[in-house]
């Protein structure tokens, strides 16, 4: 497992910027998995937050961003200067175990596991937890369109 990576180490590698970059750090990653953390669920400037709060359905975006960071870190580790951009095309088997998540203090644990990856696409499992409580899980697919 690679050591902890602060946001400043990888944020420029992904297309998400400013407050839309929802992850705060990467605790661990290897060829297949990534464990990221985020406290953005409680921030008033979270762009996904509505007047009612941050709905758990948006945790799929946290999973997708973990996938993007994982792909970028893998690309950099293999010597690439940039990661291929990805486009989220599918969410499957998404399960939400709570309705809103903005009231959770402390960090969320965002886990993603690569099931398949090629030059053209990737599929991941993701799950988001708070203090060991599963908040959301699912499967996501991205394609890497030709430039």
mmCIF file of C-alpha atoms in Angstrom:
data_model
loop_
_atom_site.group_PDB
_atom_site.id
_atom_site.type_symbol
_atom_site.label_atom_id
_atom_site.label_comp_id
_atom_site.label_asym_id
_atom_site.label_seq_id
_atom_site.Cartn_x
_atom_site.Cartn_y
_atom_site.Cartn_z
ATOM 1 C CA UNK A 1 0.000 0.000 0.000
ATOM 2 C CA UNK A 2 1.207 3.454 -0.872
ATOM 3 C CA UNK A 3 1.485 6.016 1.941
ATOM 4 C CA UNK A 4 -1.018 8.745 2.744
ATOM 5 C CA UNK A 5 -1.469 11.294 -0.032
ATOM 6 C CA UNK A 6 -2.803 14.771 0.807
ATOM 7 C CA UNK A 7 -5.107 16.502 -1.660
ATOM 8 C CA UNK A 8 -2.266 18.724 -2.872
ATOM 9 C CA UNK A 9 -0.490 15.601 -4.175
ATOM 10 C CA UNK A 10 -3.244 14.488 -6.579
ATOM 11 C CA UNK A 11 -5.902 17.203 -7.015
ATOM 12 C CA UNK A 12 -4.334 18.508 -10.223
ATOM 13 C CA UNK A 13 -4.577 15.020 -11.754
ATOM 14 C CA UNK A 14 -8.397 14.928 -11.781
ATOM 15 C CA UNK A 15 -10.944 17.213 -13.463
ATOM 16 C CA UNK A 16 -12.808 18.070 -10.249
ATOM 17 C CA UNK A 17 -11.794 21.477 -8.910
ATOM 18 C CA UNK A 18 -12.593 23.864 -6.096
ATOM 19 C CA UNK A 19 -15.418 22.797 -3.823
ATOM 20 C CA UNK A 20 -16.424 20.118 -6.377
ATOM 21 C CA UNK A 21 -13.264 18.196 -5.459
ATOM 22 C CA UNK A 22 -15.041 16.374 -2.644
ATOM 23 C CA UNK A 23 -12.205 14.203 -1.314
ATOM 24 C CA UNK A 24 -9.674 15.520 1.200
ATOM 25 C CA UNK A 25 -6.971 12.864 1.169
ATOM 26 C CA UNK A 26 -5.980 9.319 0.279
ATOM 27 C CA UNK A 27 -5.087 7.107 3.224
ATOM 28 C CA UNK A 28 -4.021 4.087 1.176
ATOM 29 C CA UNK A 29 -4.055 2.732 -2.354
ATOM 30 C CA UNK A 30 -2.631 -0.130 -4.367
ATOM 31 C CA UNK A 31 -3.170 -1.614 -7.844
ATOM 32 C CA UNK A 32 -6.797 -2.564 -7.115
ATOM 33 C CA UNK A 33 -8.066 -0.411 -4.248
ATOM 34 C CA UNK A 34 -8.167 3.066 -2.823
ATOM 35 C CA UNK A 35 -9.217 4.383 0.600
ATOM 36 C CA UNK A 36 -9.929 8.097 0.542
ATOM 37 C CA UNK A 37 -11.375 10.387 3.199
ATOM 38 C CA UNK A 38 -13.605 13.426 3.087
ATOM 39 C CA UNK A 39 -15.176 15.898 5.468
ATOM 40 C CA UNK A 40 -16.898 17.835 2.685
ATOM 41 C CA UNK A 41 -20.287 16.362 3.596
ATOM 42 C CA UNK A 42 -20.507 18.856 6.465
ATOM 43 C CA UNK A 43 -19.282 21.908 4.557
ATOM 44 C CA UNK A 44 -21.809 24.618 3.742
ATOM 45 C CA UNK A 45 -20.143 25.178 0.343
ATOM 46 C CA UNK A 46 -20.635 21.566 -0.798
ATOM 47 C CA UNK A 47 -22.049 22.093 -4.305
ATOM 48 C CA UNK A 48 -24.241 18.991 -4.065
ATOM 49 C CA UNK A 49 -25.961 20.152 -0.891
ATOM 50 C CA UNK A 50 -29.590 21.324 -1.081
ATOM 51 C CA UNK A 51 -31.637 23.315 1.420
ATOM 52 C CA UNK A 52 -32.556 19.991 3.067
ATOM 53 C CA UNK A 53 -28.927 18.848 3.315
ATOM 54 C CA UNK A 54 -26.631 16.472 1.444
ATOM 55 C CA UNK A 55 -28.673 13.508 0.239
ATOM 56 C CA UNK A 56 -26.978 10.111 0.391
ATOM 57 C CA UNK A 57 -27.481 9.595 -3.352
ATOM 58 C CA UNK A 58 -24.586 12.014 -3.836
ATOM 59 C CA UNK A 59 -22.244 9.548 -2.163
ATOM 60 C CA UNK A 60 -22.052 7.873 -5.573
ATOM 61 C CA UNK A 61 -20.125 10.981 -6.684
ATOM 62 C CA UNK A 62 -17.716 10.450 -3.781
ATOM 63 C CA UNK A 63 -17.171 6.902 -5.029
ATOM 64 C CA UNK A 64 -16.698 8.131 -8.596
ATOM 65 C CA UNK A 65 -14.130 10.688 -7.474
ATOM 66 C CA UNK A 66 -12.235 7.982 -5.593
ATOM 67 C CA UNK A 67 -12.198 6.029 -8.860
ATOM 68 C CA UNK A 68 -10.798 9.070 -10.694
ATOM 69 C CA UNK A 69 -8.074 9.587 -8.105
ATOM 70 C CA UNK A 70 -7.207 5.883 -8.197
ATOM 71 C CA UNK A 71 -6.882 5.922 -11.978
ATOM 72 C CA UNK A 72 -4.775 9.069 -11.857
ATOM 73 C CA UNK A 73 -2.435 7.666 -9.204
ATOM 74 C CA UNK A 74 -2.040 4.440 -11.207
ATOM 75 C CA UNK A 75 -1.293 6.408 -14.374
ATOM 76 C CA UNK A 76 1.289 8.528 -12.603
ATOM 77 C CA UNK A 77 2.892 5.450 -11.033
ATOM 78 C CA UNK A 78 3.273 3.926 -14.507
ATOM 79 C CA UNK A 79 5.064 7.037 -15.758
ATOM 80 C CA UNK A 80 2.215 8.819 -17.550
ATOM 81 C CA UNK A 81 2.175 12.595 -17.304
ATOM 82 C CA UNK A 82 -1.624 12.731 -17.246
ATOM 83 C CA UNK A 83 -4.466 10.316 -16.668
ATOM 84 C CA UNK A 84 -6.987 9.625 -19.389
ATOM 85 C CA UNK A 85 -10.208 11.488 -18.670
ATOM 86 C CA UNK A 86 -13.158 9.317 -17.783
ATOM 87 C CA UNK A 87 -16.887 9.723 -18.176
ATOM 88 C CA UNK A 88 -19.215 8.105 -15.649
ATOM 89 C CA UNK A 89 -21.684 6.062 -17.702
ATOM 90 C CA UNK A 90 -23.316 3.652 -15.297
ATOM 91 C CA UNK A 91 -24.287 3.199 -11.670
ATOM 92 C CA UNK A 92 -25.634 -0.202 -10.630
ATOM 93 C CA UNK A 93 -26.732 -1.884 -7.439
ATOM 94 C CA UNK A 94 -26.592 1.396 -5.547
ATOM 95 C CA UNK A 95 -27.798 0.980 -1.987
ATOM 96 C CA UNK A 96 -28.403 3.890 0.371
ATOM 97 C CA UNK A 97 -28.549 3.064 4.075
ATOM 98 C CA UNK A 98 -29.314 6.603 5.296
ATOM 99 C CA UNK A 99 -31.140 9.548 3.731
ATOM 100 C CA UNK A 100 -28.892 12.539 4.494
ATOM 101 C CA UNK A 101 -25.211 12.653 5.412
ATOM 102 C CA UNK A 102 -24.396 16.288 6.178
ATOM 103 C CA UNK A 103 -24.962 15.818 9.919
ATOM 104 C CA UNK A 104 -22.133 13.271 10.287
ATOM 105 C CA UNK A 105 -19.164 14.787 12.133
ATOM 106 C CA UNK A 106 -15.642 13.833 11.203
ATOM 107 C CA UNK A 107 -14.544 12.167 8.012
ATOM 108 C CA UNK A 108 -16.240 9.760 5.667
ATOM 109 C CA UNK A 109 -14.266 6.738 4.482
ATOM 110 C CA UNK A 110 -14.583 6.310 0.726
ATOM 111 C CA UNK A 111 -13.450 2.947 -0.640
ATOM 112 C CA UNK A 112 -13.250 1.865 -4.276
ATOM 113 C CA UNK A 113 -12.113 -1.452 -5.709
ATOM 114 C CA UNK A 114 -11.283 -1.891 -9.377
ATOM 115 C CA UNK A 115 -13.056 -4.894 -10.888
ATOM 116 C CA UNK A 116 -11.861 -4.343 -14.463
ATOM 117 C CA UNK A 117 -9.795 -1.717 -16.222
ATOM 118 C CA UNK A 118 -8.640 -1.238 -19.799
ATOM 119 C CA UNK A 119 -7.650 1.624 -22.055
ATOM 120 C CA UNK A 120 -11.334 2.060 -22.939
ATOM 121 C CA UNK A 121 -13.161 1.624 -19.635
ATOM 122 C CA UNK A 122 -13.140 0.673 -15.969
ATOM 123 C CA UNK A 123 -15.586 -0.817 -13.483
ATOM 124 C CA UNK A 124 -15.396 -0.373 -9.715
ATOM 125 C CA UNK A 125 -17.204 -1.284 -6.558
ATOM 126 C CA UNK A 126 -17.514 1.577 -4.091
ATOM 127 C CA UNK A 127 -18.680 2.034 -0.540
ATOM 128 C CA UNK A 128 -18.860 5.021 1.778
ATOM 129 C CA UNK A 129 -18.738 4.596 5.544
ATOM 130 C CA UNK A 130 -18.739 6.743 8.648
ATOM 131 C CA UNK A 131 -17.129 5.285 11.796
ATOM 132 C CA UNK A 132 -17.673 1.785 10.407
ATOM 133 C CA UNK A 133 -21.337 2.392 9.502
ATOM 134 C CA UNK A 134 -22.099 1.674 5.856
ATOM 135 C CA UNK A 135 -23.855 4.699 4.318
ATOM 136 C CA UNK A 136 -23.886 3.783 0.625
ATOM 137 C CA UNK A 137 -22.474 1.232 -1.787
ATOM 138 C CA UNK A 138 -22.683 0.322 -5.440
ATOM 139 C CA UNK A 139 -20.935 -0.334 -8.692
ATOM 140 C CA UNK A 140 -19.850 2.283 -11.213
ATOM 141 C CA UNK A 141 -18.485 2.196 -14.753
ATOM 142 C CA UNK A 142 -16.537 4.803 -16.664
ATOM 143 C CA UNK A 143 -15.455 5.023 -20.262
ATOM 144 C CA UNK A 144 -12.310 6.747 -21.481
ATOM 145 C CA UNK A 145 -13.375 8.452 -24.711
ATOM 146 C CA UNK A 146 -10.830 9.062 -27.410
ATOM 147 C CA UNK A 147 -9.518 12.624 -27.290
#
